[in-house]
PDB file of C-alpha atoms in Angstrom:
ATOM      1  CA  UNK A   1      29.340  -5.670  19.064  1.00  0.00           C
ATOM      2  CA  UNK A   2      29.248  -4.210  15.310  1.00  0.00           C
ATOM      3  CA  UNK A   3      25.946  -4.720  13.508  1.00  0.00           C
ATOM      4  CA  UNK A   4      24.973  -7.333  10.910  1.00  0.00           C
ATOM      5  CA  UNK A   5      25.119  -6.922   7.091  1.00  0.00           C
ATOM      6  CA  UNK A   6      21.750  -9.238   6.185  1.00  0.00           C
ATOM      7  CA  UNK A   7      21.325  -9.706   2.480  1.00  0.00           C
ATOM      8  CA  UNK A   8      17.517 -10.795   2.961  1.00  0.00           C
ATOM      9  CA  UNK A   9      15.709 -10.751  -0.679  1.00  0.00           C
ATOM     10  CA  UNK A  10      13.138 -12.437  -2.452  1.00  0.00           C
ATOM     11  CA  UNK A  11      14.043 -14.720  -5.182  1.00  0.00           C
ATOM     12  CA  UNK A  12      12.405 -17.318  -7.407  1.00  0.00           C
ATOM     13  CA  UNK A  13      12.938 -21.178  -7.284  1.00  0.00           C
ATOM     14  CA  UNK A  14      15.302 -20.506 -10.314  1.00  0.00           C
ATOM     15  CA  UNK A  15      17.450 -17.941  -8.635  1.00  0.00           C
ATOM     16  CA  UNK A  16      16.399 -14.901  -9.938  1.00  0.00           C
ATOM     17  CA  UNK A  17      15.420 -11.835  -7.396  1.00  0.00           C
ATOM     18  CA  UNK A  18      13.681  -9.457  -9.638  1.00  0.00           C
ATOM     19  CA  UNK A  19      12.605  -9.610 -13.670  1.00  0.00           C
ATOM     20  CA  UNK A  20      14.615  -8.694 -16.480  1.00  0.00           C
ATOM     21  CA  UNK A  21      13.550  -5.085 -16.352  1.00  0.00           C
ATOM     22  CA  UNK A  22      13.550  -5.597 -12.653  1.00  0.00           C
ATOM     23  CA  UNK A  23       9.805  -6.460 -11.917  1.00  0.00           C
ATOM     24  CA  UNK A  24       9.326  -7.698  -8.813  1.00  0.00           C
ATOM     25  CA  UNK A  25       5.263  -8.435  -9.731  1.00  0.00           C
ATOM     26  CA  UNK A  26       5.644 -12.070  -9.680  1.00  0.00           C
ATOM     27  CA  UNK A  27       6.636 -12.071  -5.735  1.00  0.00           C
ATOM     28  CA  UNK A  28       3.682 -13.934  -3.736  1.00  0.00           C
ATOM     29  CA  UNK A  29       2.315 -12.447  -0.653  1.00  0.00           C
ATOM     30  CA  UNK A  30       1.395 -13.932   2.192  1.00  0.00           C
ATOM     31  CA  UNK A  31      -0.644 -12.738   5.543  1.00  0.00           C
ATOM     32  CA  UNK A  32       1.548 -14.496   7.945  1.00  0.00           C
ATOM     33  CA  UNK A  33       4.963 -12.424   6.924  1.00  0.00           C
ATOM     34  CA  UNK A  34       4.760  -9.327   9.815  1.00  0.00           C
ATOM     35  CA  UNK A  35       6.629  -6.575   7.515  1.00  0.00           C
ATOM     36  CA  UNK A  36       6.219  -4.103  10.821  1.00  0.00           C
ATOM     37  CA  UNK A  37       8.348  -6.827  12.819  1.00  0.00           C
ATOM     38  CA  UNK A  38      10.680  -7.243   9.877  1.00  0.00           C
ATOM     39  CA  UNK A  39      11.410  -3.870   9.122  1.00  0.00           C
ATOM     40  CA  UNK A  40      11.800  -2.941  13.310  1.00  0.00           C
ATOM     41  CA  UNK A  41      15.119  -5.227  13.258  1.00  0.00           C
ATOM     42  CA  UNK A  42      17.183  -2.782  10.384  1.00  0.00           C
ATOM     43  CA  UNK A  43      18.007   0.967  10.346  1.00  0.00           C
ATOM     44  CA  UNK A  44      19.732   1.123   7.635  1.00  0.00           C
ATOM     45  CA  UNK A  45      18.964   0.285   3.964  1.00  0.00           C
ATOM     46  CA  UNK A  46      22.038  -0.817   1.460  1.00  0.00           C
ATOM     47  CA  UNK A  47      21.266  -1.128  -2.080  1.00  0.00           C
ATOM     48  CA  UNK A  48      22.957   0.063  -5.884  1.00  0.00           C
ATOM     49  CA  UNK A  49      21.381   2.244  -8.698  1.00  0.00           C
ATOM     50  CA  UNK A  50      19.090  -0.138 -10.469  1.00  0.00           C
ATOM     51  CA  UNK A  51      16.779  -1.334  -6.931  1.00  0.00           C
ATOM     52  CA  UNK A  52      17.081   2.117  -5.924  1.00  0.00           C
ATOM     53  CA  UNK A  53      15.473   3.588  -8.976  1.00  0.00           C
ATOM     54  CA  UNK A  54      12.562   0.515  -8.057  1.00  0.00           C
ATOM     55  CA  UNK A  55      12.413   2.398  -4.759  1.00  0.00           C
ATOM     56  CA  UNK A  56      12.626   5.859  -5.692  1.00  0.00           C
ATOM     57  CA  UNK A  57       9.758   5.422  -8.099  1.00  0.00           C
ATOM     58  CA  UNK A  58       7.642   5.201  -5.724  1.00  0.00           C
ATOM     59  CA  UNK A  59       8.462   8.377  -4.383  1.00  0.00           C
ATOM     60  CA  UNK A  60       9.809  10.588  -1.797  1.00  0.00           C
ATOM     61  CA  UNK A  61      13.551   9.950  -3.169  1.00  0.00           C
ATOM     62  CA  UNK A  62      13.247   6.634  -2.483  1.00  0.00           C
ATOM     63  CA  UNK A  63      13.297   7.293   1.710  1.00  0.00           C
ATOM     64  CA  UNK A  64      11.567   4.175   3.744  1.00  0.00           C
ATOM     65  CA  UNK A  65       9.897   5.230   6.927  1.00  0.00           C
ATOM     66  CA  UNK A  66      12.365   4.314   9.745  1.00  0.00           C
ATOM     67  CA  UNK A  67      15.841   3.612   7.602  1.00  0.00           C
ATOM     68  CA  UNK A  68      18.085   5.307   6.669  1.00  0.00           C
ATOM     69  CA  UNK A  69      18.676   4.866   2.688  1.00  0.00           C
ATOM     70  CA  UNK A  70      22.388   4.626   1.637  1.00  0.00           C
ATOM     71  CA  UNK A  71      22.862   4.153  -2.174  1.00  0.00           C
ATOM     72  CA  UNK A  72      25.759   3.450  -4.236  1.00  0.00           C
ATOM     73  CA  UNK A  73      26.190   4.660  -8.039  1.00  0.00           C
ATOM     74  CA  UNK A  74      28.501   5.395 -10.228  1.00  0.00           C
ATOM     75  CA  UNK A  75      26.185   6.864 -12.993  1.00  0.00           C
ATOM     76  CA  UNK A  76      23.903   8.887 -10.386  1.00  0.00           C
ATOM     77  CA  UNK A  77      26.079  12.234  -8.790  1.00  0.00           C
ATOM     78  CA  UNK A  78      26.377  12.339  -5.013  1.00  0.00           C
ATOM     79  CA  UNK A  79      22.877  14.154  -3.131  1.00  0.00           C
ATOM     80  CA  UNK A  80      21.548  13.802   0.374  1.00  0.00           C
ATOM     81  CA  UNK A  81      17.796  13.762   0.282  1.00  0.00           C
ATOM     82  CA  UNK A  82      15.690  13.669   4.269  1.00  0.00           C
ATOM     83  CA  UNK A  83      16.380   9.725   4.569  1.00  0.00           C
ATOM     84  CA  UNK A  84      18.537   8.419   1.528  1.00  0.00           C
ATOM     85  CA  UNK A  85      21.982   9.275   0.839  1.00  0.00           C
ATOM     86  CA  UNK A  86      23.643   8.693  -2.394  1.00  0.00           C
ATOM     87  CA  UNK A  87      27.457   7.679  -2.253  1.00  0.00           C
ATOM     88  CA  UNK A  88      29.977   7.227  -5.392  1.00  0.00           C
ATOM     89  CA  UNK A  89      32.584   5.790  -3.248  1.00  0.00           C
ATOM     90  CA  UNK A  90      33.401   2.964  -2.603  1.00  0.00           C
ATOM     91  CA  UNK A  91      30.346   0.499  -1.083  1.00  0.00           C
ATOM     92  CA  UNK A  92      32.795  -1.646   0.729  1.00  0.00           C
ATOM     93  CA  UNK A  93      34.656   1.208   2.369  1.00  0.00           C
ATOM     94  CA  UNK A  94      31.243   2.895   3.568  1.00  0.00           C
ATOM     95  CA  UNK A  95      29.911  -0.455   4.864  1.00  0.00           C
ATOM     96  CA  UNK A  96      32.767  -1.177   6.840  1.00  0.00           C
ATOM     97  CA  UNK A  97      32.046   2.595   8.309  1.00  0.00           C
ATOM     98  CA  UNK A  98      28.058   1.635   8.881  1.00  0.00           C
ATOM     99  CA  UNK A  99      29.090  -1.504  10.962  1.00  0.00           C
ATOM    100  CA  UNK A 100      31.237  -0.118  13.621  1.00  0.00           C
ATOM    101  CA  UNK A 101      28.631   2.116  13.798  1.00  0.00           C
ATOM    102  CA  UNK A 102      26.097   1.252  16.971  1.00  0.00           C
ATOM    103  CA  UNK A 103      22.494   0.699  16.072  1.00  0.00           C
ATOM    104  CA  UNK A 104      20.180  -2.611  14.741  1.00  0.00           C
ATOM    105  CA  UNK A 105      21.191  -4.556  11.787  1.00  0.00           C
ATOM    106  CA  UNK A 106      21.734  -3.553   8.249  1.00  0.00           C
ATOM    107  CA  UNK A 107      19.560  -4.854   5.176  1.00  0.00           C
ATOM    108  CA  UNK A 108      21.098  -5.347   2.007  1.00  0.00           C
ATOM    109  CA  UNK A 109      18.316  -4.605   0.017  1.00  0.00           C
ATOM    110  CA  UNK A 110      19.701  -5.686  -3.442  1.00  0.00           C
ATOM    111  CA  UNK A 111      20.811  -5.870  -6.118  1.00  0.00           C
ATOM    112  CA  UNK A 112      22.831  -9.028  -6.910  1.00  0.00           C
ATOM    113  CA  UNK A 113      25.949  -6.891  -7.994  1.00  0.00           C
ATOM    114  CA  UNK A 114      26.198  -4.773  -4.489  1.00  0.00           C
ATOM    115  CA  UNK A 115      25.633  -8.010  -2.483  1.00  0.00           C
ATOM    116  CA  UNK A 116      28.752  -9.594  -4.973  1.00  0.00           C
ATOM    117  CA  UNK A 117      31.070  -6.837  -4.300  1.00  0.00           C
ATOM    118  CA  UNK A 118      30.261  -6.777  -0.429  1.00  0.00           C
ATOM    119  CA  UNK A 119      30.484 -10.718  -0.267  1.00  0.00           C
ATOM    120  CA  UNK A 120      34.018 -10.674  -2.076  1.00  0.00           C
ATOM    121  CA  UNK A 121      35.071  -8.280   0.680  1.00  0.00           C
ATOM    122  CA  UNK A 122      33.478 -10.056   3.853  1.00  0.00           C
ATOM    123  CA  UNK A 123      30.977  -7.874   4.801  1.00  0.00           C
ATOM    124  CA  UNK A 124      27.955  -9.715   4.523  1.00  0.00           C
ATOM    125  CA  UNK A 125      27.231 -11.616   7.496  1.00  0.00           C
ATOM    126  CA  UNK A 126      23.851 -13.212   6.597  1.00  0.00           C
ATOM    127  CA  UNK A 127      21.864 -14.629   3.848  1.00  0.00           C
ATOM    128  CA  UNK A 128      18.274 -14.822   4.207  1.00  0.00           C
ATOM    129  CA  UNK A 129      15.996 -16.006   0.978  1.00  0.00           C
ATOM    130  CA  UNK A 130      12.255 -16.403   0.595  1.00  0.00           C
ATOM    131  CA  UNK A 131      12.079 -18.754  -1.384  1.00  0.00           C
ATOM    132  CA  UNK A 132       9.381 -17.798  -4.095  1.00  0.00           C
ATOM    133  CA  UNK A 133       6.845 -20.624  -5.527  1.00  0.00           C
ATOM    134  CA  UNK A 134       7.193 -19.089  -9.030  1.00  0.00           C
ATOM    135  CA  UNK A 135       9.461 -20.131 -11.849  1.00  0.00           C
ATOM    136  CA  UNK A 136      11.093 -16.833 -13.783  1.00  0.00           C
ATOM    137  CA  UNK A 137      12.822 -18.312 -16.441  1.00  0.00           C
ATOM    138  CA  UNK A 138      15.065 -15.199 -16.787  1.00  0.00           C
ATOM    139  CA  UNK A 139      16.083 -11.985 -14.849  1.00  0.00           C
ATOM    140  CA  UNK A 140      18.117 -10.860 -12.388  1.00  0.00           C
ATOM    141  CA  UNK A 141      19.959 -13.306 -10.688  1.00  0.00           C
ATOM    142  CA  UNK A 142      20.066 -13.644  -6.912  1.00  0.00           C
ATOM    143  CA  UNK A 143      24.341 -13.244  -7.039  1.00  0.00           C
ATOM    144  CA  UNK A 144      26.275 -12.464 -10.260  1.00  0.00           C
ATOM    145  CA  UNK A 145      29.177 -15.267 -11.520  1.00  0.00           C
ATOM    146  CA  UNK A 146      32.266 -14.966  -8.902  1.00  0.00           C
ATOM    147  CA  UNK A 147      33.846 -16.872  -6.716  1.00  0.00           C
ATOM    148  CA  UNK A 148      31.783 -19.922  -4.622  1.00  0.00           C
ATOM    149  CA  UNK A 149      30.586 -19.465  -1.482  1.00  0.00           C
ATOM    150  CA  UNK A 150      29.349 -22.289   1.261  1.00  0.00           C
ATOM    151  CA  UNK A 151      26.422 -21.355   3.347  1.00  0.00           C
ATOM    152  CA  UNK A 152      25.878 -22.697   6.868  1.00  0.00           C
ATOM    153  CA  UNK A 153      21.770 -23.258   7.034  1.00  0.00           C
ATOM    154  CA  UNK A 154      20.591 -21.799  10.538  1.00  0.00           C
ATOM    155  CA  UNK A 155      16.621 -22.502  10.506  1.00  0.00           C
ATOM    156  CA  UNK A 156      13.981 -22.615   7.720  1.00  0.00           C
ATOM    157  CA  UNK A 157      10.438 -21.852   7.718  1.00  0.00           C
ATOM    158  CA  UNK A 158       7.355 -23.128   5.355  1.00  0.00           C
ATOM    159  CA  UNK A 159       4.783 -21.082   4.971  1.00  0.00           C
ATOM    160  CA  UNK A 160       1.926 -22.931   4.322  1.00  0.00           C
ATOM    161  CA  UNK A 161      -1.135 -20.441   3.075  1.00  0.00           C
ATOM    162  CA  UNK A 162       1.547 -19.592   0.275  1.00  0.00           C
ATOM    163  CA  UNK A 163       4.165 -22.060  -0.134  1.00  0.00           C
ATOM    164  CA  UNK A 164       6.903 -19.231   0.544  1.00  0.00           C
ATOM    165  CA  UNK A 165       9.702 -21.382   2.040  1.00  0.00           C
ATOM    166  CA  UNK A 166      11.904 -18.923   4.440  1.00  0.00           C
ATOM    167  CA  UNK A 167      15.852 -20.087   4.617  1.00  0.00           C
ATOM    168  CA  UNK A 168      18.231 -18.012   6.989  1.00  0.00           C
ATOM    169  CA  UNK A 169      22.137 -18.711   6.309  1.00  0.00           C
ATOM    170  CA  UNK A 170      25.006 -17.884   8.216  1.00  0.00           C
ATOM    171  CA  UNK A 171      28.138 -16.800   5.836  1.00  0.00           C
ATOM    172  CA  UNK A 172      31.429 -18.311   7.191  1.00  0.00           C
ATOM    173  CA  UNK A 173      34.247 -15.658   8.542  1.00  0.00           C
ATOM    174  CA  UNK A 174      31.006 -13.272   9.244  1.00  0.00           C
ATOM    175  CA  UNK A 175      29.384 -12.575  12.722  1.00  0.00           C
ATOM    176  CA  UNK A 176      26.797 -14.663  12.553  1.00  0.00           C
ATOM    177  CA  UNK A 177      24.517 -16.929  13.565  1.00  0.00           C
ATOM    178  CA  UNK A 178      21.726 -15.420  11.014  1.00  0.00           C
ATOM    179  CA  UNK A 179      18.879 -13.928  13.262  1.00  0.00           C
ATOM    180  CA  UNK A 180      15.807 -15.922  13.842  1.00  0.00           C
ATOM    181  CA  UNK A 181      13.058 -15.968  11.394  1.00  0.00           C
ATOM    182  CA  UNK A 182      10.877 -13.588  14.280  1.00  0.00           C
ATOM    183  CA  UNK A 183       8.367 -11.825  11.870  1.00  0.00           C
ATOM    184  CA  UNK A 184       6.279 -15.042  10.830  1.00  0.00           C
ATOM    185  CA  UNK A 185       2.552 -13.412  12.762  1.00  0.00           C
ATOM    186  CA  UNK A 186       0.931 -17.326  12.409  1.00  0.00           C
ATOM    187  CA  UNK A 187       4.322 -19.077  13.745  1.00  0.00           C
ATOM    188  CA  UNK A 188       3.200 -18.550  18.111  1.00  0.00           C
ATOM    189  CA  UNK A 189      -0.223 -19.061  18.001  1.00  0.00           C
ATOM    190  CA  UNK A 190      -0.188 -22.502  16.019  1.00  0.00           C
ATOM    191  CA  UNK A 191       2.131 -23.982  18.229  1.00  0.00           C
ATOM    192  CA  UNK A 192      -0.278 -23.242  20.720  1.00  0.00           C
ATOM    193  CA  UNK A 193      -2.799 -23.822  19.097  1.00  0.00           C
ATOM    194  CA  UNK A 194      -1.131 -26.927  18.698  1.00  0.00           C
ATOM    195  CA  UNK A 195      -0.502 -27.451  22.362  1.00  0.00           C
ATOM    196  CA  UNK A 196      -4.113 -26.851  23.339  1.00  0.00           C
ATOM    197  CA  UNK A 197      -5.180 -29.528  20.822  1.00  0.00           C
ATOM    198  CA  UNK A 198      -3.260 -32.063  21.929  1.00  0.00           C
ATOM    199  CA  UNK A 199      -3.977 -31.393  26.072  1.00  0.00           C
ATOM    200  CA  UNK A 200      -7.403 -31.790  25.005  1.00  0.00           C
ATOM    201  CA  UNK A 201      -7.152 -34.861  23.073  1.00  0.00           C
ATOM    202  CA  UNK A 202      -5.017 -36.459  25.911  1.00  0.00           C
ATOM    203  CA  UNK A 203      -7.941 -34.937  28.650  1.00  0.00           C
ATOM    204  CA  UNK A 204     -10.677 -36.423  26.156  1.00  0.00           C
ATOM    205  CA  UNK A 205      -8.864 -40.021  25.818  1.00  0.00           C
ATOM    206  CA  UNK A 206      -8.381 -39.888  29.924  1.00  0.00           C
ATOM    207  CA  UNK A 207     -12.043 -38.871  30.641  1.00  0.00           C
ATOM    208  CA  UNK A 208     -12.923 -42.102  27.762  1.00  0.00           C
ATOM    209  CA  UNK A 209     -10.543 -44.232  29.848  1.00  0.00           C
ATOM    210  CA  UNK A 210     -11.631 -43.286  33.101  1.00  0.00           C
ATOM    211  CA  UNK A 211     -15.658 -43.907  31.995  1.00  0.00           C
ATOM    212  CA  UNK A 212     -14.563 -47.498  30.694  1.00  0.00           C
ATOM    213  CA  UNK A 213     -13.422 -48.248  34.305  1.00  0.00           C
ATOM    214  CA  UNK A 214     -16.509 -46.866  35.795  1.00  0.00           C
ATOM    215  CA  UNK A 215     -18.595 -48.612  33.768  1.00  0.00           C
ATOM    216  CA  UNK A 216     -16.728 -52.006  34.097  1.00  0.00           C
ATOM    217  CA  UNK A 217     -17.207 -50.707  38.134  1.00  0.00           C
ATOM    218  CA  UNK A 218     -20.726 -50.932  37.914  1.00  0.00           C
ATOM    219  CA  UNK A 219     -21.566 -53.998  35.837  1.00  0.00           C
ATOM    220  CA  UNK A 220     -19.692 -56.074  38.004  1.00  0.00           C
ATOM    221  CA  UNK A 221     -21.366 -54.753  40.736  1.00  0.00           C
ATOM    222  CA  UNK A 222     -24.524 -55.241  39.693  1.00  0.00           C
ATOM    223  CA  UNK A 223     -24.053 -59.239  39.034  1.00  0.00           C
ATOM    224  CA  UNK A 224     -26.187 -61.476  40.878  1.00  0.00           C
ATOM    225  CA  UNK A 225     -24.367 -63.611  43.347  1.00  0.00           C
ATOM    226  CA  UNK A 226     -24.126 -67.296  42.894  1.00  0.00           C
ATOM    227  CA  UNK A 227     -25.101 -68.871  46.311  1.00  0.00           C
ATOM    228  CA  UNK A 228     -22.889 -71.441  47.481  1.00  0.00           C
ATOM    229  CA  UNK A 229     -24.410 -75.048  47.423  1.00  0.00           C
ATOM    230  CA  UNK A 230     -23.912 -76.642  51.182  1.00  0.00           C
ATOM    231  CA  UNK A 231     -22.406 -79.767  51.246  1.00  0.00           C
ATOM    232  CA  UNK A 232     -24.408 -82.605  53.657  1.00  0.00           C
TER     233      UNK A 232
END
């Protein structure tokens, strides 16, 4: 089975996934979201020029530690760094390539105008927002103008230290479902936390019950009989 193209970015209640210099500053963190988990489902890393300069600024030619990078540009010249690979072809054409490769899943990691172009063509498979509590006003929009597309929702997830509201959609025509939302670290332990509560509030309102009965037991026991009067 070919891998799946998941567009999974960050973007603000107003649609935008990045500022209008692309600062990505204003995206809230939150200690629940397992980024180790996350990043363990891709090997691969799709994104154009502008969020690969973002990346690359921070160093090494822009590699991330287990992906491989694959960038497309048609200002920067073709180069193969240890981990990144820069492509002026066409993105569609390569993608296509990546997929019927073997392997896990690939991340679209931005921008808007890579995930347009790859939409238009059919490649992308998933979409997967977190949803931002932050109002940006202006930036970089989440998808450039085109053509409509109609999501099928899969499963959501509120996160509430943060208010980050995680939304995994399945693209029609693509080889979906969208993947589980797996890396939430809080999501397991307070359903059973959960669980435990409630056994125990069901064990402490049995035990209550139980008592009641007992103690009803025992004052009826201890009731003086009424002797009988004998009739002459």
């Amino acid at each position: 089975m070919s891998r799946l193209l998941r567009y999974q970015v960050a973007v603000s209640l107003d649609g935008f996934i990045a500022g209008p210099n692309g600062e990505y500053d204003w995206i809230v963190s939150d200690p629940d979201i397992d980024f180790t988990a996350m990043f363990k489902e891709f090997d691969t890393a799709v994104m154009g020029r502008k969020t690969y300069d973002l990346v690359a600024s921070q160093g090494g030619h822009g590699a991330m530690p287990g992906l491989e990078v694959v960038v497309f540009s048609r200002t920067l010249p073709a180069a193969e760094y240890p981990g990144v690979r820069i492509y002026n072809d066409d993105a569609p054409e390569v993608v296509r390539g990546l997929k019927a490769k073997p392997g896990r899943d690939i991340w679209l990691f931005g921008g808007g105008e890579l995930f347009r172009s790859l939409l238009d063509a059919g490649l992308v498979d998933t979409v997967e927002l977190a949803l931002m509590p932050v109002l940006l006003g202006t930036g970089i929009p989440v998808l450039p103008p085109g053509a409509a597309k109609k999501l099928v929702l899969n499963e959501q997830t509120r996160l509430p230290t943060s208010g980050i509201v995680m939304l995994a959609y399945s693209v029609p025509g693509g080889r979906g479902p969208a993947s589980g939302i797996r890396y939430i670290k809080g999501a397991k332990s307070r359903g059973k936390k959960k669980r435990r509560a409630d056994t125990r509030s069901k064990s402490t309102a049995a035990k209550k019950q139980a008592a009641k009965k007992q103690a009803g037991k025992k004052r009826r026991g201890t009731q003086p009989r009424r002797r009988r009067r004998s009739s002459v």
